[in-house]
Amino acid sequence: MAVISPETVILKPRTDKREYRRIVLPNSLEALLISDPETDKAAAAMNVSVGYFSDPEGLEGLAHFLEHMLFYASEKYPLEDSYSKFITEHGGSTNAYTTAEHTNFFFDINADYLDEALDRFGQFFIRPLMSSDATQREIKAVDSENQKNLLSDAWRMGQLQKHICSKDHPYHKFSTGNWDTLEVVPKAKGLDTRLELIKFYKDNYSANIMHLVVYGKESLDKLQNLVESNFKDVLNIERGKICFPGQPCSSEHLQILVKAVPIKEGHMLRIIWPVTPNIRYYKESPSRYLSHLIGHEGVGSLFYVLKSLGWAMSLTAGEGDSSYDFAFFCVNIELTDSGHEHVEDVVGLLFKYIALLRNSGIHKWIFDELVAICETGFHYKDKIPPINYVANIALNMQLFPPEDWLCGSSLPSRFDPSTINRMLDELTQNNVRIFWESQKFKGCTDSLEPWYKTSYTIERITFASIQQWVEKAPNECLHLPEHNIFIPTDLTLRQVEEKVKFPVLLRKSSLSKLWYKSDTTFFTPKAYVRIDFNCPESKFSPEAVVLTDIFTRLVADYLNEYAYDAQVAGLYYSIQCSDTGFQVVVVGYNHKLRILLEMIISKIKQFEVKLDRFSVIKETTMKDYQNFKFQQPYHQALYYCSLLLEEQMWPLTEQLEILPFLQADHLMKFYPCLLSRAFCECYIAGNVGSTEAISIIDHVEDVLFKSSHATSKPLLPSQHLTNRIVNLERGLGYYYPVEGLNQTDENSTLVHYIQIHQDNIKLNVKLQLFALIAKQPAFHQLRSVEQLGYITVLRQRNDSGVWGLQFIIQSTVKDPAQLDNRVEAFLKMFESELYEMTDDQFKSNVNALIDVKLEKFKNLREESAVYWREIFDGTLRFDRRESEVAALRELTKQELFEFFDSYIKVGAPQRKTLSIQVYGSRHSTEFQSTIRGSSQPQNCQIRDIFSFKRSRPLYGSFRGGLGQMKL
């Protein structure tokens, strides 16, 4: 029997109705049970306090590899991939991750199947099977995962920071592993990786260092019975708590300036100090206090000054890599070209600000503001999907006492200036490591990091030299922030006038349309406001698209120091381009929401082009566009797919061609044109009354359309924008071969897209059901068995109401044409599996999909995103889920077979396919062969995207004018 801990009072949010219970099994496995009778998804997570720090020497990545292997099979369930298949077939998902000192496994599933899922999950930790065949294949998957990271600056620079540390500390290690570390090197040493894997599992996976969270609709007593029966046999070998005392950095690794060459364009400065870990003093929260001030963006802050000087584009501050024994405090500054030339001044200003904090003393009012923000955030925290909730808590269980498992370090409560000062005293010139990344260092380095091949050089810097930087840095007016006016104090819930299930069209005019949904579900003091500015001039040309982008970035830039306090206080906003112009979103506590929104509209109305900021934002935009070529190849393939399918989409190459020639006066002339005619599609939901919602939009109309110097006029009926989609030809397969934009990337990618239908409830559910049934078999065959690549996905695609199916595979082992053949071979193989499906299996899959559709929204953002999609696409099926559930209940197995035979089966008469084939450097020869090849009768090569688009008919659009008429 498990031991219940009634004395443990777990702190939970005031609004949280769930029940919690801590238990300890006889084998010392500690578990938290969460009973939520309202949940439609169950979930569980197991955190094992073993990570890559424990990897044996010469077997780098073994802990991560073990994480992969436990998914395969167990003695009780020996069929390979049966765990993942069961979870997927019952509406769930699985994942895991490995960090320095933890491996965390988690899943969710439709709530009725928790018992069976836990039975399978528990076997990970009781009697897993690690067959020789699976071991060999999964080493390739780990290698493929590493291949996708090789050109990622985040991975490269993270490993460089680890590399320039003491070789005797495990922080120095390579975490993920690859083919060499898990196959080649062990074999050369006479080691059998599988035997080493089993030994590592037996030596480290012990019940007494495991923490389990189980979340279900059952009572706490029933959940306890499930945990006891499924985890009582987890072996406890009394593994001692694994500790890695000592600091990763000795004196030789401090007072250094590391110049490194990144993959992407741009300049990044990272100033890092080893510090006492915040977790030792999480109630006092010294790291939170200091990161709040050093990372602040309001007037007088370090970032405000750097931005005013034109030297920085972003700044973040806070604790980075950490454990109970060590931590790093990091300040990351994204520099402009000008900032790159003033790095000594930038570092000098940072140390000036730190000196200001020392001289100003530690202020209780600042700490009290943080406490107020954190307490409100905790007690009114949105519900998140159970799978994320359990994974987070399972990790917290290892780090915090039981009473703080839910809040972790998010609730500072003890004001102790001496603790904060101790950490502040660690942020010195003697203790610093500076990493400076720029492509301008190419050819000026003398070292190579061994795992990711990052070029770098190390220079020593002294206290005296940094002090000189401080003394010569500009004398700017750095000061502490003002009081935060956006901290909400009115958290009362509005009286709901009329309980409605779906959004209602509250008002429409020639200027705007307002959709409204009161909060009848979440009962939180939060609101969601979205305004889509439909501006025809924004899509007129590639130049217009770029200028619209710069306009939205500039408005956000002008708002930054004012709106930063709002975001700190839990009120978030964004302004960015959309398919029809640009959109403004404000979401968070409703108390001060209108103040922020009205300021945003004011900035749009009074927009001016400030030459210094235009120059910086243009530079940022240029780098963002240029860096697209360094995105993962599968992102590039998805971009080409959209470019081929969407009528209103200009190519990035043309935007890049235009951007260097754009000047401030181009935007000055463009801005009045952009807003000369506009229409506002609006959605307001949450803790806002209908009268207030109308008042908010009245204000927008008054400012932009009705003032004495009106910025905008209403759209003419012919000007309402629509995004129409290319209708592919039945019975014909198109393919578009293209070289990857970054030819140092060996990865190739295939996106195999099957276009099926325009929004239709019955066809929708057939597609969704097929995708549910085929998803795990596709992953198992193409990824686990054939080992084509780590990224292997089958999912639905929806382009403005045009539905389809797409396979996404990223690979170094086969070129895209071969990947395309493997997808077709899978579909042929899967035919028999589909046709052999029993009535019970069919019913089970239908019920699983129904359960997914009936899943309740977790929070206001999630609900709003779904309803906004209906509004934006023009489909307006707010009852979509109910309608599709009704259609599913009537669907027959034969109808599903007929759907497959008509639209998906290889060679089907109505099948319409488009294969995007992005060739990496490893397959350049195959690319040349492909483009020289001639099209086959049923397989047509696209040689020019725009000729192809002009040659094809388009689907009609659901978006119309004022009356939502279809075009």
PDB file of C-alpha atoms in Angstrom, residues 2 18 34 45 93 124 128 162 176 184 200 269 305 349 495 582 585 593 622 663 683 717 785 830 848 862 866 874 931:
ATOM      1  CA  ALA A   2       1.116   3.504  -0.774  1.00  0.00           C
ATOM      2  CA  ARG A  18      -8.933  20.019  -8.916  1.00  0.00           C
ATOM      3  CA  ILE A  34      -4.635  14.976  -9.729  1.00  0.00           C
ATOM      4  CA  ALA A  45       4.508  12.051 -16.603  1.00  0.00           C
ATOM      5  CA  SER A  93       0.186  11.983 -27.895  1.00  0.00           C
ATOM      6  CA  PHE A 124       9.055   1.544 -19.469  1.00  0.00           C
ATOM      7  CA  PRO A 128      11.622  -2.708 -21.234  1.00  0.00           C
ATOM      8  CA  LYS A 162      29.836  24.072 -22.394  1.00  0.00           C
ATOM      9  CA  THR A 176      22.513  14.383 -27.629  1.00  0.00           C
ATOM     10  CA  VAL A 184      31.588   3.886 -34.211  1.00  0.00           C
ATOM     11  CA  PHE A 200      23.038   2.181 -17.747  1.00  0.00           C
ATOM     12  CA  LEU A 269      26.428  39.418 -27.315  1.00  0.00           C
ATOM     13  CA  VAL A 305      19.434  53.449 -23.635  1.00  0.00           C
ATOM     14  CA  LEU A 349      26.821  50.417 -20.033  1.00  0.00           C
ATOM     15  CA  GLN A 495     -22.183  39.761 -15.080  1.00  0.00           C
ATOM     16  CA  PHE A 582      -2.210  43.748 -40.482  1.00  0.00           C
ATOM     17  CA  VAL A 585      -4.165  41.423 -30.736  1.00  0.00           C
ATOM     18  CA  LEU A 593      -6.661  46.298 -21.456  1.00  0.00           C
ATOM     19  CA  MET A 622      16.738  42.425 -43.804  1.00  0.00           C
ATOM     20  CA  GLN A 663      14.138  54.340 -47.802  1.00  0.00           C
ATOM     21  CA  TYR A 683     -13.403  39.689 -32.310  1.00  0.00           C
ATOM     22  CA  PRO A 717     -17.326  46.475 -52.177  1.00  0.00           C
ATOM     23  CA  VAL A 785      11.583   0.892 -39.510  1.00  0.00           C
ATOM     24  CA  PHE A 830      -1.223   0.580 -45.775  1.00  0.00           C
ATOM     25  CA  ALA A 848     -11.346   8.296 -30.314  1.00  0.00           C
ATOM     26  CA  GLU A 862      -7.420  28.501 -27.214  1.00  0.00           C
ATOM     27  CA  VAL A 866     -10.496  28.412 -32.984  1.00  0.00           C
ATOM     28  CA  GLY A 874     -14.952  33.077 -43.766  1.00  0.00           C
ATOM     29  CA  ILE A 931      15.618  18.751 -63.028  1.00  0.00           C
TER      30      ILE A 931
END
